[in-house]
C-alpha positions as protocol buffer text, in pm:
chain_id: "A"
residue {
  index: 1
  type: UNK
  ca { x: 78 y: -89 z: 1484 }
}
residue {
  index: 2
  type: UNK
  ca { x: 161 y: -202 z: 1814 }
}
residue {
  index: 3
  type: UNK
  ca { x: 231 y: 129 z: 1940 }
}
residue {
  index: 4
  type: UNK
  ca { x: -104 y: 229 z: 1858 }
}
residue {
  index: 5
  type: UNK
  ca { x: -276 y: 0 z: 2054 }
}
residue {
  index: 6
  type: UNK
  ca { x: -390 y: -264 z: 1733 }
}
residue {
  index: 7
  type: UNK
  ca { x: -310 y: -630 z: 1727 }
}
residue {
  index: 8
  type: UNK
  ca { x: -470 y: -795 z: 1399 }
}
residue {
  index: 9
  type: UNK
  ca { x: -763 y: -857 z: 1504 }
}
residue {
  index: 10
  type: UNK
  ca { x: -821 y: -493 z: 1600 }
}
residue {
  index: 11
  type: UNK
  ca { x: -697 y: -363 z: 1366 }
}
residue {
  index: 12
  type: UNK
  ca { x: -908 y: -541 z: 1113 }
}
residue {
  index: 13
  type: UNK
  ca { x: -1241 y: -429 z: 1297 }
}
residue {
  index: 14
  type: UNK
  ca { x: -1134 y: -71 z: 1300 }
}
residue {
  index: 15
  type: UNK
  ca { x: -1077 y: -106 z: 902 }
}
residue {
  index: 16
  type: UNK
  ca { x: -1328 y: -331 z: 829 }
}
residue {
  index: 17
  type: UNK
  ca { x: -1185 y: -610 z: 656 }
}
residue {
  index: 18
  type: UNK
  ca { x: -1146 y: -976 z: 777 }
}
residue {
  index: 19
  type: UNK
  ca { x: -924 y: -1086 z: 1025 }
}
residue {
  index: 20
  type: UNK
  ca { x: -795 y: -1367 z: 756 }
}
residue {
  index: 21
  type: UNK
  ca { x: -689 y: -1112 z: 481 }
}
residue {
  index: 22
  type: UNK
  ca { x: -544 y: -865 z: 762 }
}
residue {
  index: 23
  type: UNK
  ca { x: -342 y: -1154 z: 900 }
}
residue {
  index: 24
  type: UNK
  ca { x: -219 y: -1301 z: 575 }
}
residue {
  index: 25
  type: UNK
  ca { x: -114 y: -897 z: 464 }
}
residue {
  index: 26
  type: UNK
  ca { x: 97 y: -907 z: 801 }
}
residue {
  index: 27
  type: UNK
  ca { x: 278 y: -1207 z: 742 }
}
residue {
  index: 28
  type: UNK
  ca { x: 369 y: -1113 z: 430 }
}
residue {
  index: 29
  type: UNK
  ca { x: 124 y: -1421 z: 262 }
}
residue {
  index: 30
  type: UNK
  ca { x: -63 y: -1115 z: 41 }
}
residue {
  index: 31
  type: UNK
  ca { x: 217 y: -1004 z: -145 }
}
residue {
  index: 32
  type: UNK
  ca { x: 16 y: -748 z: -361 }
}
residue {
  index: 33
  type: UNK
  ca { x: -271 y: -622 z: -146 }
}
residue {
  index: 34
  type: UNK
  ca { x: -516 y: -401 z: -371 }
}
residue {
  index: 35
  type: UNK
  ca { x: -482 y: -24 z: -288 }
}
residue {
  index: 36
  type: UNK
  ca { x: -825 y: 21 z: -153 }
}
residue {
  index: 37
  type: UNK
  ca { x: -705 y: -260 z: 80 }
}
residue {
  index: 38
  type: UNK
  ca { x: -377 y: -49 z: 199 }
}
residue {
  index: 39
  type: UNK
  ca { x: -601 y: 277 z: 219 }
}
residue {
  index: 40
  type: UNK
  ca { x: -831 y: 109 z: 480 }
}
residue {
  index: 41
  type: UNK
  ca { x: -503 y: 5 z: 692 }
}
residue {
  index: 42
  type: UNK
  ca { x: -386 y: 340 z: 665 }
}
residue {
  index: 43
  type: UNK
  ca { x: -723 y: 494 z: 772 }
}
residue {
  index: 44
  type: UNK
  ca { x: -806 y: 303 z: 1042 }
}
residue {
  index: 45
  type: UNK
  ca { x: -370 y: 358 z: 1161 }
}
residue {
  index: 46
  type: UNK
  ca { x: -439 y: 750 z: 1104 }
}
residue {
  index: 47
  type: UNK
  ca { x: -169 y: 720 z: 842 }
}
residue {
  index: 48
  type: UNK
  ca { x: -145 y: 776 z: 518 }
}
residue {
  index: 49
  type: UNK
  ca { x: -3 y: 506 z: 268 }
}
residue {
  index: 50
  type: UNK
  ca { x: 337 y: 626 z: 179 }
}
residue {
  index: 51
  type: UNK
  ca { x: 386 y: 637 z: 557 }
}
residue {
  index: 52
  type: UNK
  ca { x: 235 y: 274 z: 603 }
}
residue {
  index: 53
  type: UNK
  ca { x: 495 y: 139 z: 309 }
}
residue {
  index: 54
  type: UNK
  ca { x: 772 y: 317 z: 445 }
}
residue {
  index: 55
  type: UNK
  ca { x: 921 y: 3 z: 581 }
}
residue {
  index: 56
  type: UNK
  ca { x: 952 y: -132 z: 279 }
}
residue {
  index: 57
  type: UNK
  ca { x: 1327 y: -142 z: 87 }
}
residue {
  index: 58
  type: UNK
  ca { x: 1329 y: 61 z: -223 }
}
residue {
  index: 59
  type: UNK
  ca { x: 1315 y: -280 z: -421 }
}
residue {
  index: 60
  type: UNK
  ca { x: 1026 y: -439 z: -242 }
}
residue {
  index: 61
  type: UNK
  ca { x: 817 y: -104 z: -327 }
}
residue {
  index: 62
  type: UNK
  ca { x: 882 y: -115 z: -647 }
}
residue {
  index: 63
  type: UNK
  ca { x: 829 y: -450 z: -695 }
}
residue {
  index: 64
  type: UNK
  ca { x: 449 y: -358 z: -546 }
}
residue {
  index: 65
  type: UNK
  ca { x: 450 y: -60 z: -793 }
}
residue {
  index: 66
  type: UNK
  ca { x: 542 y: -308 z: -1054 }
}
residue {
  index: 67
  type: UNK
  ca { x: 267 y: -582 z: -909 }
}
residue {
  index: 68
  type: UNK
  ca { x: -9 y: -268 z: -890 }
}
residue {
  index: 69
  type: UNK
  ca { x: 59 y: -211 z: -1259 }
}
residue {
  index: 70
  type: UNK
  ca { x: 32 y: -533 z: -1370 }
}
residue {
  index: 71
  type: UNK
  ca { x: -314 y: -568 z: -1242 }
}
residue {
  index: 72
  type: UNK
  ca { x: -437 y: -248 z: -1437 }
}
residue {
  index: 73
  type: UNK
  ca { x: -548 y: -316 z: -1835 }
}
residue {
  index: 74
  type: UNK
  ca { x: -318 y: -248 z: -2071 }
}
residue {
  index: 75
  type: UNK
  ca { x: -390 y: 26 z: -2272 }
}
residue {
  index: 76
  type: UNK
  ca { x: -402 y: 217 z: -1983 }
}
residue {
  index: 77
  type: UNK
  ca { x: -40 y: 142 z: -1805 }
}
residue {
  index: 78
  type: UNK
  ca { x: 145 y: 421 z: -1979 }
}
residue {
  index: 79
  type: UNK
  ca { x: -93 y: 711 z: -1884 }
}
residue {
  index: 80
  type: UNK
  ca { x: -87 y: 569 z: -1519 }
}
residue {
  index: 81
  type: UNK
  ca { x: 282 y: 567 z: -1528 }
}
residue {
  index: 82
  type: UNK
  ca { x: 303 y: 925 z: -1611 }
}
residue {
  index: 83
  type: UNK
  ca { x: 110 y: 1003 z: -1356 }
}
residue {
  index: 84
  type: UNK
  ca { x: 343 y: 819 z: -1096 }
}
residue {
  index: 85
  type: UNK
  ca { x: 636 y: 964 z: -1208 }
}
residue {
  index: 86
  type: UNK
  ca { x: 427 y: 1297 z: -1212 }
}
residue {
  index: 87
  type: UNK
  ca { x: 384 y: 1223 z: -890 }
}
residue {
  index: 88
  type: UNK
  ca { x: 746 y: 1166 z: -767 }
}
residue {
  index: 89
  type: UNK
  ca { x: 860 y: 1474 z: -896 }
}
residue {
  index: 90
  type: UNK
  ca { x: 646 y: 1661 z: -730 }
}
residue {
  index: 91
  type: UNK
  ca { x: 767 y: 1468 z: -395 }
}
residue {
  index: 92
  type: UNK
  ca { x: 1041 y: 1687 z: -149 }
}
residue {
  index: 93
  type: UNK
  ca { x: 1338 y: 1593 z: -247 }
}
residue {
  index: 94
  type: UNK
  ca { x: 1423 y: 1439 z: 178 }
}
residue {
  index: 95
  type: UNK
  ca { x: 1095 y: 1172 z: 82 }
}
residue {
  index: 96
  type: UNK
  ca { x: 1300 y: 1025 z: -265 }
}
């Protein structure tokens, strides 16, 4: 983020969220930010989100995975995981 020329604060106007929730997603206080959250980051880094999590140790993303999941109803958690683990086979095999 740094490299790019964003502090928090910047960073937040460029992605249009507050400077509070940016800050608290940065210090790790927002464990579980909502993926329209992460999107906005990404956009406003030119990145995309895999490349934003990719700091993140294999356990800590799926533990988000796991958080994400949570949060959706249900009834609908078994069609969504299908469609991640559609999803990761389709991925190279140099990104698993």
């Amino acid at each position: 983020m740094e490299r790019q020329g964003y502090n928090g604060v910047s960073l937040a106007e460029k992605a249009g969220l507050s400077r509070t929730a940016v800050h608290a997603i940065l210090k790790g206080r927002i464990a579980s930010p909502r993926v329209d959250t992460l999107e906005r980051i990404a956009d406003a880094l030119g990145v995309t989100i895999y490349e934003l999590m990719a700091d993140m140790t294999d356990e800590e993303l799926i533990a988000e995975i796991n958080a994400l999941i949570a949060a959706i109803p249900e009834k609908d958690r078994p069609r969504i995981r299908d469609m991640i683990a559609g999803f990761v086979r389709m991925l190279p095999t140099a990104a698993i």
